[in-house]
Amino acid sequence: MKKRFIFALLISSMLLTSCTGTKNETATNNPGSNYSTNEPAQVKAANLMNEISAQNVTEKKADEKFISAQMAFSMDVFKKSVKDSGIENVLVSPLSVQTALAMTANGAKGETKTEMENVLAKGMSLNDLNSYLYTYRKSLTDKSESKLHIANSIWFRDDSERLDVNKNFLQTNADYYDADTFKSSFDNSTVKDINDWVSNNTDKMIDKIVDDISVDTVMYLINALSFDAQWENEYKSSDIYDGKFTDFSGKSQDVKMMKSNESYYLEDENAKGFIKNYKNGEYSFAALLPNEDTDINTYIENMNSQDLLDTLKNKKETTVYTQTPKFSYDYSIVMNDLLSELGIKKAFDNSEADFSEMAVSSRGNIYIDNVLHKTFISVDEKGTKAGAATKVEMVDKCELVPDGNEVILNRPFVFMIVDNSTNLPIFIGAVKSLE
């Protein structure tokens, strides 16, 4: 399993230059196998972008400040995901996570906004981050040969008596993130619409992001992205052979290996690797293999963003003989605890969160209930397909407290059936357990 974590690191890094717990399994079938020809499912909810036109915005081209901040956020998310994963594969798209949370932050205020700025923008203002991400997104999706598709959407409950959505919030996310906006009934038809939207925008690699919708849920902010690129130099059939892969526990596994000579060599104090370009050289696949005496978890734990940037910048142009296994898997993580550890705390607190710039609910304070991130990756002789989706779920859960006294039977209690004429109990009992 040693090398599997490395592939996850490098694909997350590639997509950038392109918690409660984890769940991960090796995919036996490729939901995004080359190449889907099915017609996309039709989303039936009304898209309010017909009423909201994106306005011109201030652009900021990626500079050293932005790149350093992006890599720092990427390493934060990746390292904490690996730490909680045990021996399982990990794959995160920092760009997807950051985009969904940046859209959410545009509805935050006060300390809630400050915490999100500190984690997402690393010292920059949210306005600057919006401008950088707007320009960066355009630069990524304007590439010719490789396909990187990025889509954003906002879904909110169609209940004007309960929910008043701030139009400026919708406008900002339309301007900077080209976010589709849907007002929907939040019933089973909305579940299907959201999942269809995610599937359409990840080339069917992520087919579900919502299982059901709680009565407390008032809004979803969702990012979806897909990457699809062919190698600059594809592997020939003679380059593919039966090989062995030693997993994290030391067990030997049968795999299909792909051999090639590449032109760029990578090296740091504890690892060596290579870079393999996709067509047109607009994107590349990079791999780093820790030294034999270096444990993969220790290697990742000791990595930092500047070192990784330096390693990639200082690639050596020389011939490198490589062997790469064909692989595919999917990954899923709920990021609440991870983001809280990074410093986004108030946004998850039903009493302290301030998303008043986003919306106001008559039912209670709005806060983040759940941040779910899903990914898929397939690497074979033709190229690479990868998909990611991030869902931020906003709720207005509250405890309804009536005026006057209250009694809540949420612990052991005594009960009686009483004869009112004498006030004598006909039955009397004690409830100690409801199982």
XYZ file of C-alpha atoms in Angstrom:
435
model
C 0.000 0.000 0.000
C 2.996 2.333 0.342
C 2.710 3.874 -3.076
C -1.046 4.392 -3.053
C -0.905 7.399 -0.792
C 1.628 8.976 -3.139
C -0.755 8.793 -6.086
C -3.385 10.543 -3.972
C -0.955 13.298 -3.020
C 0.090 13.917 -6.573
C -3.337 13.944 -8.126
C -4.515 16.433 -5.461
C -1.461 18.552 -6.214
C -2.116 18.199 -9.934
C -5.686 19.379 -9.635
C -4.471 22.379 -7.678
C -2.009 23.383 -10.435
C -4.758 22.178 -12.768
C -13.958 14.973 10.073
C -15.409 12.833 11.453
C -14.087 9.925 9.577
C -13.258 8.439 6.216
C -14.645 5.824 3.919
C -12.648 4.398 1.060
C -12.731 1.369 -1.166
C -10.946 0.275 -4.309
C -13.293 0.601 -7.241
C -13.910 -2.641 -9.108
C -15.868 -0.870 -11.824
C -14.986 2.488 -13.316
C -18.062 4.738 -13.281
C -16.239 7.174 -15.518
C -14.698 4.642 -17.902
C -13.411 6.050 -21.186
C -15.535 7.593 -22.490
C -19.176 8.159 -21.589
C -21.582 8.827 -24.456
C -24.857 8.808 -22.518
C -26.946 11.956 -22.608
C -26.801 13.969 -19.359
C -29.812 13.746 -17.078
C -32.103 16.762 -17.140
C -32.304 18.865 -13.977
C -35.949 19.858 -13.518
C -35.597 22.571 -10.871
C -35.806 26.127 -12.171
C -32.378 27.722 -12.619
C -32.571 31.266 -11.269
C -29.517 32.265 -13.314
C -32.105 33.398 -15.840
C -32.852 36.157 -13.323
C -29.262 36.734 -12.108
C -26.736 37.923 -14.684
C -23.056 37.704 -13.804
C -21.389 41.123 -13.594
C -17.824 42.065 -14.473
C -15.414 41.509 -11.591
C -11.862 42.427 -10.649
C -9.421 39.756 -11.758
C -6.226 38.741 -9.982
C -3.751 36.503 -11.781
C -2.076 33.726 -9.829
C 1.048 35.125 -8.191
C 3.473 33.867 -5.560
C 1.159 34.909 -2.707
C -1.815 33.054 -4.173
C 0.188 29.953 -5.116
C 1.734 29.729 -1.632
C -1.683 30.094 0.002
C -3.203 27.471 -2.301
C -0.467 24.952 -1.657
C -0.653 25.557 2.099
C -4.406 24.875 2.099
C -3.875 21.807 -0.100
C -1.316 20.340 2.279
C -3.516 21.078 5.299
C -6.450 19.184 3.804
C -4.379 16.327 2.408
C -2.279 15.686 5.514
C -5.257 15.690 7.860
C -7.161 13.358 5.517
C -4.233 10.926 5.469
C -3.861 11.089 9.239
C -7.425 9.816 9.700
C -7.343 7.251 6.897
C -5.321 4.429 8.440
C -4.157 2.127 5.637
C -6.796 3.276 3.161
C -6.215 5.184 -0.067
C -6.798 8.923 0.036
C -7.738 11.316 -2.749
C -8.804 14.924 -2.192
C -9.295 17.862 -4.530
C -8.278 20.952 -2.552
C -9.649 23.157 -5.328
C -13.103 21.598 -5.029
C -13.161 21.879 -1.231
C -11.899 25.451 -1.258
C -14.335 26.584 -3.947
C -17.391 25.207 -2.141
C -16.281 26.768 1.146
C -15.368 30.097 -0.460
C -18.886 30.335 -1.907
C -20.221 29.589 1.582
C -17.925 32.189 3.153
C -19.484 34.859 0.936
C -22.545 34.507 3.153
C -20.606 34.693 6.417
C -20.130 37.675 8.696
C -18.068 38.658 11.742
C -15.893 36.010 13.406
C -17.438 33.251 11.279
C -16.138 34.977 8.168
C -12.754 35.734 9.764
C -12.168 32.075 10.651
C -13.070 30.961 7.143
C -10.807 33.621 5.603
C -7.887 32.528 7.782
C -8.195 28.885 6.732
C -9.138 29.348 3.076
C -7.227 32.499 2.126
C -4.202 32.237 4.460
C -4.057 35.934 5.317
C -5.742 37.291 2.206
C -9.175 38.862 2.274
C -12.165 36.927 0.971
C -12.579 39.556 -1.753
C -9.031 38.891 -2.942
C -9.589 35.126 -2.813
C -12.748 35.521 -4.917
C -10.780 37.473 -7.530
C -7.888 35.006 -7.579
C -10.155 31.954 -7.839
C -12.207 33.585 -10.602
C -9.115 34.181 -12.755
C -7.554 30.834 -11.824
C -10.716 28.896 -12.716
C -10.831 30.547 -16.133
C -7.165 29.766 -16.782
C -7.698 26.100 -15.923
C -10.789 25.580 -18.046
C -9.365 27.433 -21.071
C -6.804 24.681 -21.713
C -7.189 23.041 -25.111
C -6.214 19.350 -25.059
C -6.880 18.388 -21.436
C -10.387 18.719 -20.122
C -10.864 20.235 -16.672
C -14.509 21.083 -16.095
C -15.519 23.117 -13.013
C -19.126 23.814 -12.055
C -20.787 25.394 -9.014
C -24.349 25.488 -7.815
C -26.507 26.775 -4.966
C -29.764 25.060 -4.037
C -32.163 26.598 -1.543
C -35.523 25.613 -0.106
C -38.565 27.074 -1.828
C -40.251 28.470 1.277
C -40.420 32.269 1.307
C -42.207 32.361 4.698
C -39.329 30.466 6.302
C -36.252 31.468 4.291
C -35.172 34.884 3.040
C -32.085 34.487 0.814
C -29.805 37.496 0.432
C -29.749 38.508 -3.247
C -26.264 40.046 -2.884
C -24.967 36.648 -1.756
C -26.383 34.997 -4.874
C -25.028 37.794 -7.056
C -21.493 37.502 -5.650
C -21.388 33.764 -6.278
C -22.803 34.243 -9.762
C -20.153 36.869 -10.513
C -17.080 35.060 -9.214
C -18.037 31.379 -9.367
C -20.585 31.255 -12.198
C -22.831 29.418 -9.751
C -26.131 28.053 -10.983
C -28.869 28.894 -8.493
C -31.877 26.654 -7.962
C -34.960 27.239 -5.812
C -36.477 23.845 -5.151
C -39.014 21.947 -3.071
C -36.352 19.946 -1.164
C -38.233 16.692 -1.616
C -37.250 13.513 -3.470
C -37.285 15.359 -6.779
C -34.621 17.732 -5.436
C -32.478 14.794 -4.317
C -32.603 13.470 -7.869
C -31.926 16.899 -9.381
C -28.862 17.508 -7.194
C -27.427 14.060 -7.848
C -28.093 14.407 -11.585
C -26.378 17.810 -11.583
C -23.308 16.368 -9.823
C -23.219 13.342 -12.117
C -23.496 15.519 -15.232
C -20.689 17.782 -14.064
C -18.282 15.003 -13.044
C -18.716 12.969 -16.230
C -20.681 10.430 -14.165
C -17.696 9.675 -11.915
C -19.570 10.942 -8.805
C -23.156 9.764 -9.099
C -24.518 10.736 -5.687
C -23.804 13.503 -3.178
C -27.183 13.611 -1.376
C -29.054 10.594 0.040
C -32.050 12.429 1.453
C -32.933 15.934 2.603
C -33.618 16.705 6.251
C -36.479 18.984 7.247
C -33.791 21.204 8.800
C -31.814 21.685 5.566
C -32.298 25.045 3.892
C -29.424 25.269 1.402
C -26.676 23.349 -0.399
C -23.549 24.876 -1.901
C -21.896 22.415 -4.277
C -18.768 22.302 -6.374
C -18.159 19.617 -8.984
C -15.131 19.124 -11.174
C -13.856 16.539 -13.631
C -10.457 16.017 -15.199
C -9.938 13.994 -18.361
C -6.623 13.948 -20.204
C -4.638 11.621 -22.425
C -0.926 11.094 -21.974
C 1.407 13.032 -24.233
C 3.035 9.645 -24.860
C 0.552 6.816 -24.363
C 1.672 3.417 -23.160
C 1.805 0.749 -25.872
C 0.551 -2.790 -25.307
C 4.185 -3.922 -25.098
C 4.660 -1.491 -22.162
C 2.050 -3.260 -20.013
C 2.919 -6.389 -18.057
C 1.940 -8.391 -14.976
C 3.675 -7.056 -11.887
C 3.617 -6.991 -8.099
C 2.700 -4.208 -5.704
C 3.545 -4.318 -1.978
C 0.814 -2.731 0.094
C 1.031 -0.747 3.343
C 0.964 -3.891 5.500
C 3.672 -5.617 3.427
C 1.312 -7.875 1.483
C 2.149 -8.553 -2.186
C -0.591 -7.845 -4.730
C -0.898 -8.715 -8.427
C -1.211 -5.612 -10.647
C -0.842 -4.439 -14.227
C 2.303 -2.305 -14.481
C 3.038 0.287 -17.186
C 6.666 1.051 -18.042
C 8.052 4.137 -19.769
C 10.989 6.498 -20.026
C 10.129 9.992 -18.857
C 12.021 13.261 -19.143
C 11.716 14.885 -15.710
C 13.171 13.583 -12.446
C 12.055 14.715 -8.975
C 13.989 14.392 -5.737
C 13.877 15.604 -2.159
C 15.677 14.464 0.989
C 13.421 11.458 1.514
C 11.928 10.571 -1.866
C 12.468 10.390 -5.593
C 9.984 10.603 -8.422
C 9.093 11.721 -11.920
C 6.751 13.862 -13.990
C 4.755 12.537 -16.961
C 3.001 15.080 -19.164
C -0.489 14.966 -20.575
C -1.123 16.127 -24.139
C 0.025 19.686 -24.865
C 1.928 19.756 -21.585
C -0.837 21.773 -19.912
C -1.142 19.252 -17.073
C 1.115 16.530 -15.787
C 1.131 13.524 -13.500
C 3.786 13.644 -10.780
C 4.815 10.816 -8.463
C 7.043 10.775 -5.390
C 8.264 7.488 -3.911
C 9.608 7.633 -0.321
C 12.955 5.986 0.322
C 12.905 2.357 1.497
C 13.663 3.394 5.079
C 10.933 6.077 5.154
C 7.386 5.183 6.187
C 4.743 6.744 3.929
C 2.773 8.269 6.800
C 5.932 9.740 8.307
C 6.920 11.143 4.926
C 3.558 12.858 4.432
C 3.475 14.102 8.025
C 6.838 15.825 7.525
C 5.962 17.399 4.189
C 5.305 21.111 3.941
C 3.896 23.211 1.161
C 7.045 25.189 0.373
C 9.178 22.037 0.134
C 6.696 20.494 -2.293
C 6.611 23.641 -4.401
C 10.418 23.664 -4.477
C 10.565 19.978 -5.441
C 8.201 20.498 -8.369
C 9.935 23.697 -9.485
C 13.395 22.098 -9.340
C 12.600 19.121 -11.560
C 15.647 17.840 -13.467
C 15.424 17.307 -17.215
C 16.907 13.843 -17.691
C 15.805 10.354 -18.715
C 13.902 8.484 -15.996
C 12.840 4.837 -16.312
C 9.452 4.419 -14.625
C 6.928 1.752 -13.730
C 3.400 2.800 -12.784
C 0.520 0.507 -11.824
C -2.866 0.887 -13.455
C -5.299 1.791 -10.694
C -8.701 3.252 -9.919
C -10.589 3.931 -6.711
C -13.050 6.281 -5.082
C -12.893 8.072 -1.761
C -15.297 9.875 0.542
C -14.761 12.004 3.643
C -16.950 14.122 5.898
C -14.772 17.152 6.617
C -16.450 18.734 9.647
C -13.799 17.712 12.181
C -10.939 18.292 9.742
C -12.050 21.866 9.012
C -12.722 22.547 12.679
C -9.160 21.447 13.507
C -7.871 23.837 10.848
C -9.745 26.714 12.508
C -13.250 26.880 11.001
C -15.230 26.409 14.209
C -18.029 28.940 14.535
C -19.466 28.053 11.129
C -20.486 24.643 12.560
C -21.935 26.059 15.794
C -25.720 26.547 15.740
C -25.525 29.349 18.299
C -22.362 31.170 17.156
C -22.419 30.859 13.353
C -23.226 34.069 11.505
C -24.374 33.518 7.925
C -26.719 36.498 7.924
C -25.163 37.683 4.649
C -26.380 34.439 3.097
C -29.941 34.116 4.338
C -32.208 34.476 7.350
C -34.599 31.771 8.545
C -37.654 32.297 10.699
C -37.048 28.849 12.162
C -33.608 29.438 13.691
C -29.976 30.353 13.121
C -28.365 29.048 9.909
C -25.075 27.140 10.173
C -23.050 24.433 8.400
C -24.244 20.951 9.299
C -22.122 18.893 6.944
C -19.227 19.200 4.465
C -18.991 16.060 2.329
C -16.175 15.512 -0.184
C -16.165 12.687 -2.756
C -13.533 11.825 -5.361
C -12.752 9.247 -8.059
C -9.519 8.494 -9.961
C -8.596 6.175 -12.833
C -5.072 5.914 -14.286
C -4.477 3.625 -17.264
C -2.477 3.361 -20.479
C -4.554 6.041 -22.243
C -4.486 8.747 -19.585
C -6.226 9.866 -16.406
C -9.793 10.578 -15.386
C -10.557 12.155 -12.029
C -13.695 13.612 -10.499
C -14.541 15.462 -7.299
C -17.597 16.939 -5.657
C -17.930 18.922 -2.440
C -21.240 19.587 -0.716
C -21.752 22.182 2.020
C -25.108 21.631 3.739
C -26.696 24.563 5.583
C -29.393 23.961 8.193
C -31.563 25.985 10.541
C -31.998 23.364 13.253
C -33.333 24.713 16.499
C -34.959 23.573 19.721
C -38.464 24.993 19.910
C -39.046 26.141 23.489
C -42.625 27.149 24.342
C -43.409 29.912 26.778
C -43.644 28.865 30.438
C -42.556 25.611 32.072
C -41.376 22.558 30.159
C -40.907 18.858 30.863
C -38.861 16.753 28.461
C -38.971 13.016 29.130
C -35.520 12.295 27.766
C -34.288 10.280 30.769
C -35.806 7.660 33.186
C -39.198 8.708 34.522
C -42.165 7.513 36.570
C -45.677 7.330 35.114
C -49.185 6.670 36.497
C -52.755 6.125 35.379
C -54.789 8.019 37.916
C -58.409 7.836 39.120
C -59.294 11.511 39.116
C -62.137 11.137 41.600
C -59.757 9.913 44.272
C -56.398 10.886 42.743
C -55.329 7.296 43.266
C -53.077 5.611 40.760
C -54.597 2.712 38.923
C -51.252 1.965 37.362
C -47.845 3.228 38.282
C -44.571 2.469 36.687
C -41.034 3.627 35.985
C -39.489 3.839 32.522
C -35.784 3.121 32.733
C -35.155 2.025 29.169
C -37.012 2.198 25.868
C -35.210 -0.689 24.180
